Amino acid sequence: MILSLLTAQRTQTLHLMDINDCTVNNDELIIKVTKLIKTSKQGSHLSGIHLPAYIKDKSVCVVDTFNEYIKRTQSLSRQYTKLFIMTMKPHKPVSKNTISRWIKLTMKLAGLDINLFKPHSVRSAATSSAKKAGISIDVIMKSAGWKKESTLRKFYDKPIVNNNKNKGLS
């Protein structure tokens, strides 16, 4: 969920993340998505995702969470290089649907109405929250993989309100 919120990536992209394409350098997690994603075009692909450590609260720090996840899954004798794997044998990579279910469960545990808000709603919430936090539009667009600011404004520059007007967010 932390990756989903910080990157505003689709479950497809989270599913494609490979452990060999993730690096921790100088308190920063760098993820390169080398596989083609929904928005990939010839000559244009998602650039590396750079996520700085959050030193103020290690319990929500993406770098610490990533390192802990790697440590805990290392003992599962990984045979696959996908980042997200099952915790039950044979520890195969999880599906996009499983990642989607994890996000839904986290949303439900956080008290969100999962009949109204879906895993794709996280993209809107992430971009809206980032803007409110003062993160530049360029950084938001790069993290989410958008080339044009108009895409962000058209689809994701909406407040998330619990009413029927925003059903298009899912």
PDB file of C-alpha atoms in Angstrom:
ATOM      1  CA  MET A   1       0.000   0.000   0.000  1.00  0.00           C
ATOM      2  CA  ILE A   2       2.885   2.332   0.747  1.00  0.00           C
ATOM      3  CA  LEU A   3       4.261   1.805  -2.767  1.00  0.00           C
ATOM      4  CA  SER A   4       0.829   2.351  -4.249  1.00  0.00           C
ATOM      5  CA  LEU A   5       0.327   5.613  -2.364  1.00  0.00           C
ATOM      6  CA  LEU A   6       3.808   6.983  -2.964  1.00  0.00           C
ATOM      7  CA  THR A   7       4.064   6.136  -6.644  1.00  0.00           C
ATOM      8  CA  ALA A   8       0.438   6.470  -7.827  1.00  0.00           C
ATOM      9  CA  GLN A   9       1.094   3.411  -9.982  1.00  0.00           C
ATOM     10  CA  ARG A  10      -1.537   0.985 -11.246  1.00  0.00           C
ATOM     11  CA  THR A  11      -1.692  -2.559  -9.861  1.00  0.00           C
ATOM     12  CA  GLN A  12      -0.307  -3.706 -13.227  1.00  0.00           C
ATOM     13  CA  THR A  13       2.899  -1.762 -12.591  1.00  0.00           C
ATOM     14  CA  LEU A  14       3.183  -2.955  -8.984  1.00  0.00           C
ATOM     15  CA  HIS A  15       2.737  -6.511 -10.269  1.00  0.00           C
ATOM     16  CA  LEU A  16       5.564  -6.087 -12.791  1.00  0.00           C
ATOM     17  CA  MET A  17       8.101  -4.805 -10.255  1.00  0.00           C
ATOM     18  CA  ASP A  18      11.142  -7.054 -10.118  1.00  0.00           C
ATOM     19  CA  ILE A  19      13.417  -7.433  -7.118  1.00  0.00           C
ATOM     20  CA  ASN A  20      16.463  -7.201  -9.398  1.00  0.00           C
ATOM     21  CA  ASP A  21      15.320  -3.760 -10.548  1.00  0.00           C
ATOM     22  CA  CYS A  22      15.051  -2.351  -7.017  1.00  0.00           C
ATOM     23  CA  THR A  23      17.999  -0.638  -5.354  1.00  0.00           C
ATOM     24  CA  VAL A  24      18.443   1.153  -2.057  1.00  0.00           C
ATOM     25  CA  ASN A  25      21.038   3.942  -2.286  1.00  0.00           C
ATOM     26  CA  ASN A  26      21.684   6.725   0.202  1.00  0.00           C
ATOM     27  CA  ASP A  27      18.338   6.400   1.979  1.00  0.00           C
ATOM     28  CA  GLU A  28      16.396   6.195  -1.275  1.00  0.00           C
ATOM     29  CA  LEU A  29      14.544   3.317  -2.935  1.00  0.00           C
ATOM     30  CA  ILE A  30      14.954   3.288  -6.707  1.00  0.00           C
ATOM     31  CA  ILE A  31      12.637   1.085  -8.762  1.00  0.00           C
ATOM     32  CA  LYS A  32      13.085   0.581 -12.479  1.00  0.00           C
ATOM     33  CA  VAL A  33      10.104  -0.913 -14.268  1.00  0.00           C
ATOM     34  CA  THR A  34      11.637  -2.627 -17.276  1.00  0.00           C
ATOM     35  CA  LYS A  35       8.503  -4.334 -18.596  1.00  0.00           C
ATOM     36  CA  LEU A  36       5.981  -2.591 -20.811  1.00  0.00           C
ATOM     37  CA  ILE A  37       3.040  -1.051 -18.976  1.00  0.00           C
ATOM     38  CA  LYS A  38      -0.321   0.329 -20.086  1.00  0.00           C
ATOM     39  CA  THR A  39       1.103   3.739 -20.932  1.00  0.00           C
ATOM     40  CA  SER A  40       4.304   2.549 -22.636  1.00  0.00           C
ATOM     41  CA  LYS A  41       4.852   3.732 -26.166  1.00  0.00           C
ATOM     42  CA  GLN A  42       7.734   3.245 -28.533  1.00  0.00           C
ATOM     43  CA  GLY A  43      10.550   5.459 -27.329  1.00  0.00           C
ATOM     44  CA  SER A  44       8.641   6.405 -24.176  1.00  0.00           C
ATOM     45  CA  HIS A  45       8.577   4.329 -21.016  1.00  0.00           C
ATOM     46  CA  LEU A  46       8.235   4.881 -17.275  1.00  0.00           C
ATOM     47  CA  SER A  47      11.487   6.286 -15.936  1.00  0.00           C
ATOM     48  CA  GLY A  48      12.967   5.065 -12.676  1.00  0.00           C
ATOM     49  CA  ILE A  49      10.895   5.729  -9.571  1.00  0.00           C
ATOM     50  CA  HIS A  50      12.875   7.424  -6.784  1.00  0.00           C
ATOM     51  CA  LEU A  51      11.406   7.218  -3.300  1.00  0.00           C
ATOM     52  CA  PRO A  52      13.266   8.937  -0.451  1.00  0.00           C
ATOM     53  CA  ALA A  53      13.354   7.521   3.057  1.00  0.00           C
ATOM     54  CA  TYR A  54      10.962   9.080   5.574  1.00  0.00           C
ATOM     55  CA  ILE A  55      13.185   9.536   8.584  1.00  0.00           C
ATOM     56  CA  LYS A  56      10.505  11.222  10.746  1.00  0.00           C
ATOM     57  CA  ASP A  57       8.498   7.975  11.104  1.00  0.00           C
ATOM     58  CA  LYS A  58      10.171   4.697  10.215  1.00  0.00           C
ATOM     59  CA  SER A  59       6.851   2.818  10.539  1.00  0.00           C
ATOM     60  CA  VAL A  60       5.690   4.438   7.285  1.00  0.00           C
ATOM     61  CA  CYS A  61       9.109   4.764   5.617  1.00  0.00           C
ATOM     62  CA  VAL A  62       9.120   3.108   2.188  1.00  0.00           C
ATOM     63  CA  VAL A  63      12.862   2.318   2.397  1.00  0.00           C
ATOM     64  CA  ASP A  64      12.565   0.652   5.809  1.00  0.00           C
ATOM     65  CA  THR A  65       9.407  -1.199   4.751  1.00  0.00           C
ATOM     66  CA  PHE A  66      11.099  -2.420   1.562  1.00  0.00           C
ATOM     67  CA  ASN A  67      14.192  -3.592   3.462  1.00  0.00           C
ATOM     68  CA  GLU A  68      12.039  -5.403   6.033  1.00  0.00           C
ATOM     69  CA  TYR A  69       9.972  -7.067   3.281  1.00  0.00           C
ATOM     70  CA  ILE A  70      13.131  -8.284   1.535  1.00  0.00           C
ATOM     71  CA  LYS A  71      14.521  -9.576   4.839  1.00  0.00           C
ATOM     72  CA  ARG A  72      11.293 -11.454   5.664  1.00  0.00           C
ATOM     73  CA  THR A  73      10.890 -12.981   2.199  1.00  0.00           C
ATOM     74  CA  GLN A  74      14.564 -13.933   1.864  1.00  0.00           C
ATOM     75  CA  SER A  75      14.014 -17.013   4.028  1.00  0.00           C
ATOM     76  CA  LEU A  76      11.277 -18.190   1.630  1.00  0.00           C
ATOM     77  CA  SER A  77      13.983 -19.348  -0.796  1.00  0.00           C
ATOM     78  CA  ARG A  78      12.836 -17.087  -3.593  1.00  0.00           C
ATOM     79  CA  GLN A  79      12.773 -18.848  -6.942  1.00  0.00           C
ATOM     80  CA  TYR A  80      11.180 -15.887  -8.699  1.00  0.00           C
ATOM     81  CA  THR A  81      12.393 -12.347  -9.151  1.00  0.00           C
ATOM     82  CA  LYS A  82       9.035 -10.558  -9.004  1.00  0.00           C
ATOM     83  CA  LEU A  83       8.968  -8.268  -5.994  1.00  0.00           C
ATOM     84  CA  PHE A  84       5.654  -9.477  -4.582  1.00  0.00           C
ATOM     85  CA  ILE A  85       5.458 -13.192  -3.861  1.00  0.00           C
ATOM     86  CA  MET A  86       3.120 -15.507  -1.961  1.00  0.00           C
ATOM     87  CA  THR A  87       4.023 -16.245   1.625  1.00  0.00           C
ATOM     88  CA  MET A  88       2.741 -19.812   1.237  1.00  0.00           C
ATOM     89  CA  LYS A  89       4.627 -22.461  -0.711  1.00  0.00           C
ATOM     90  CA  PRO A  90       5.636 -22.539  -3.513  1.00  0.00           C
ATOM     91  CA  HIS A  91       6.150 -18.749  -3.061  1.00  0.00           C
ATOM     92  CA  LYS A  92       5.143 -17.878  -6.601  1.00  0.00           C
ATOM     93  CA  PRO A  93       4.667 -14.284  -7.728  1.00  0.00           C
ATOM     94  CA  VAL A  94       1.277 -12.884  -6.792  1.00  0.00           C
ATOM     95  CA  SER A  95      -1.227 -11.884  -9.461  1.00  0.00           C
ATOM     96  CA  LYS A  96      -2.499  -8.376 -10.218  1.00  0.00           C
ATOM     97  CA  ASN A  97      -5.782  -9.469  -8.618  1.00  0.00           C
ATOM     98  CA  THR A  98      -3.995 -10.377  -5.388  1.00  0.00           C
ATOM     99  CA  ILE A  99      -2.308  -6.980  -5.244  1.00  0.00           C
ATOM    100  CA  SER A 100      -5.692  -5.390  -5.883  1.00  0.00           C
ATOM    101  CA  ARG A 101      -7.220  -7.438  -3.033  1.00  0.00           C
ATOM    102  CA  TRP A 102      -4.386  -6.360  -0.691  1.00  0.00           C
ATOM    103  CA  ILE A 103      -5.054  -2.705  -1.513  1.00  0.00           C
ATOM    104  CA  LYS A 104      -8.814  -3.183  -1.012  1.00  0.00           C
ATOM    105  CA  LEU A 105      -8.227  -4.863   2.344  1.00  0.00           C
ATOM    106  CA  THR A 106      -5.950  -2.046   3.489  1.00  0.00           C
ATOM    107  CA  MET A 107      -8.516   0.520   2.375  1.00  0.00           C
ATOM    108  CA  LYS A 108     -11.255  -1.337   4.242  1.00  0.00           C
ATOM    109  CA  LEU A 109      -9.120  -1.582   7.391  1.00  0.00           C
ATOM    110  CA  ALA A 110      -8.529   2.182   7.111  1.00  0.00           C
ATOM    111  CA  GLY A 111     -12.295   2.705   7.184  1.00  0.00           C
ATOM    112  CA  LEU A 112     -12.879   3.524   3.515  1.00  0.00           C
ATOM    113  CA  ASP A 113     -16.035   2.397   1.745  1.00  0.00           C
ATOM    114  CA  ILE A 114     -14.660  -0.180  -0.719  1.00  0.00           C
ATOM    115  CA  ASN A 115     -17.967  -0.192  -2.577  1.00  0.00           C
ATOM    116  CA  LEU A 116     -17.276   3.411  -3.498  1.00  0.00           C
ATOM    117  CA  PHE A 117     -13.470   3.517  -3.564  1.00  0.00           C
ATOM    118  CA  LYS A 118     -11.521   0.928  -5.549  1.00  0.00           C
ATOM    119  CA  PRO A 119      -7.774   0.205  -5.774  1.00  0.00           C
ATOM    120  CA  HIS A 120      -7.508   2.579  -8.728  1.00  0.00           C
ATOM    121  CA  SER A 121      -8.812   5.362  -6.437  1.00  0.00           C
ATOM    122  CA  VAL A 122      -5.387   5.305  -4.794  1.00  0.00           C
ATOM    123  CA  ARG A 123      -3.921   7.060  -7.874  1.00  0.00           C
ATOM    124  CA  SER A 124      -6.233  10.010  -7.341  1.00  0.00           C
ATOM    125  CA  ALA A 125      -5.707  10.028  -3.576  1.00  0.00           C
ATOM    126  CA  ALA A 126      -1.929   9.845  -3.984  1.00  0.00           C
ATOM    127  CA  THR A 127      -1.722  12.703  -6.471  1.00  0.00           C
ATOM    128  CA  SER A 128      -4.186  14.854  -4.546  1.00  0.00           C
ATOM    129  CA  SER A 129      -2.304  14.288  -1.271  1.00  0.00           C
ATOM    130  CA  ALA A 130       1.049  14.959  -2.915  1.00  0.00           C
ATOM    131  CA  LYS A 131      -0.216  18.259  -4.298  1.00  0.00           C
ATOM    132  CA  LYS A 132      -1.579  19.262  -0.881  1.00  0.00           C
ATOM    133  CA  ALA A 133       1.801  18.376   0.660  1.00  0.00           C
ATOM    134  CA  GLY A 134       3.480  20.826  -1.708  1.00  0.00           C
ATOM    135  CA  ILE A 135       5.192  18.284  -3.941  1.00  0.00           C
ATOM    136  CA  SER A 136       5.826  19.753  -7.362  1.00  0.00           C
ATOM    137  CA  ILE A 137       3.664  18.748 -10.323  1.00  0.00           C
ATOM    138  CA  ASP A 138       6.818  17.601 -12.157  1.00  0.00           C
ATOM    139  CA  VAL A 139       7.703  15.138  -9.372  1.00  0.00           C
ATOM    140  CA  ILE A 140       4.123  13.835  -9.200  1.00  0.00           C
ATOM    141  CA  MET A 141       3.951  13.388 -12.967  1.00  0.00           C
ATOM    142  CA  LYS A 142       7.301  11.582 -13.098  1.00  0.00           C
ATOM    143  CA  SER A 143       6.387   9.220 -10.256  1.00  0.00           C
ATOM    144  CA  ALA A 144       3.003   8.372 -11.769  1.00  0.00           C
ATOM    145  CA  GLY A 145       4.405   8.086 -15.281  1.00  0.00           C
ATOM    146  CA  TRP A 146       2.491  10.945 -16.905  1.00  0.00           C
ATOM    147  CA  LYS A 147       4.015  12.959 -19.724  1.00  0.00           C
ATOM    148  CA  LYS A 148       1.381  15.711 -19.869  1.00  0.00           C
ATOM    149  CA  GLU A 149       0.078  17.791 -17.002  1.00  0.00           C
ATOM    150  CA  SER A 150      -3.299  17.813 -18.767  1.00  0.00           C
ATOM    151  CA  THR A 151      -3.641  14.054 -18.063  1.00  0.00           C
ATOM    152  CA  LEU A 152      -3.192  14.641 -14.358  1.00  0.00           C
ATOM    153  CA  ARG A 153      -5.658  17.516 -14.368  1.00  0.00           C
ATOM    154  CA  LYS A 154      -8.265  15.698 -16.469  1.00  0.00           C
ATOM    155  CA  PHE A 155      -8.377  12.406 -14.566  1.00  0.00           C
ATOM    156  CA  TYR A 156      -6.756  12.857 -11.163  1.00  0.00           C
ATOM    157  CA  ASP A 157      -6.947  16.482 -10.069  1.00  0.00           C
ATOM    158  CA  LYS A 158     -10.176  15.904  -8.160  1.00  0.00           C
ATOM    159  CA  PRO A 159     -10.847  15.925  -4.451  1.00  0.00           C
ATOM    160  CA  ILE A 160     -11.811  12.574  -3.009  1.00  0.00           C
ATOM    161  CA  VAL A 161     -15.185  12.973  -1.331  1.00  0.00           C
ATOM    162  CA  ASN A 162     -17.447  10.190  -0.138  1.00  0.00           C
ATOM    163  CA  ASN A 163     -20.444  10.884  -2.346  1.00  0.00           C
ATOM    164  CA  ASN A 164     -21.975   9.537  -5.528  1.00  0.00           C
ATOM    165  CA  LYS A 165     -20.465  12.276  -7.727  1.00  0.00           C
ATOM    166  CA  ASN A 166     -17.021  10.663  -7.609  1.00  0.00           C
ATOM    167  CA  LYS A 167     -17.916   7.136  -8.668  1.00  0.00           C
ATOM    168  CA  GLY A 168     -15.795   7.717 -11.775  1.00  0.00           C
ATOM    169  CA  LEU A 169     -12.658   7.532  -9.600  1.00  0.00           C
ATOM    170  CA  SER A 170     -12.712   3.741  -9.415  1.00  0.00           C
TER     171      SER A 170
END
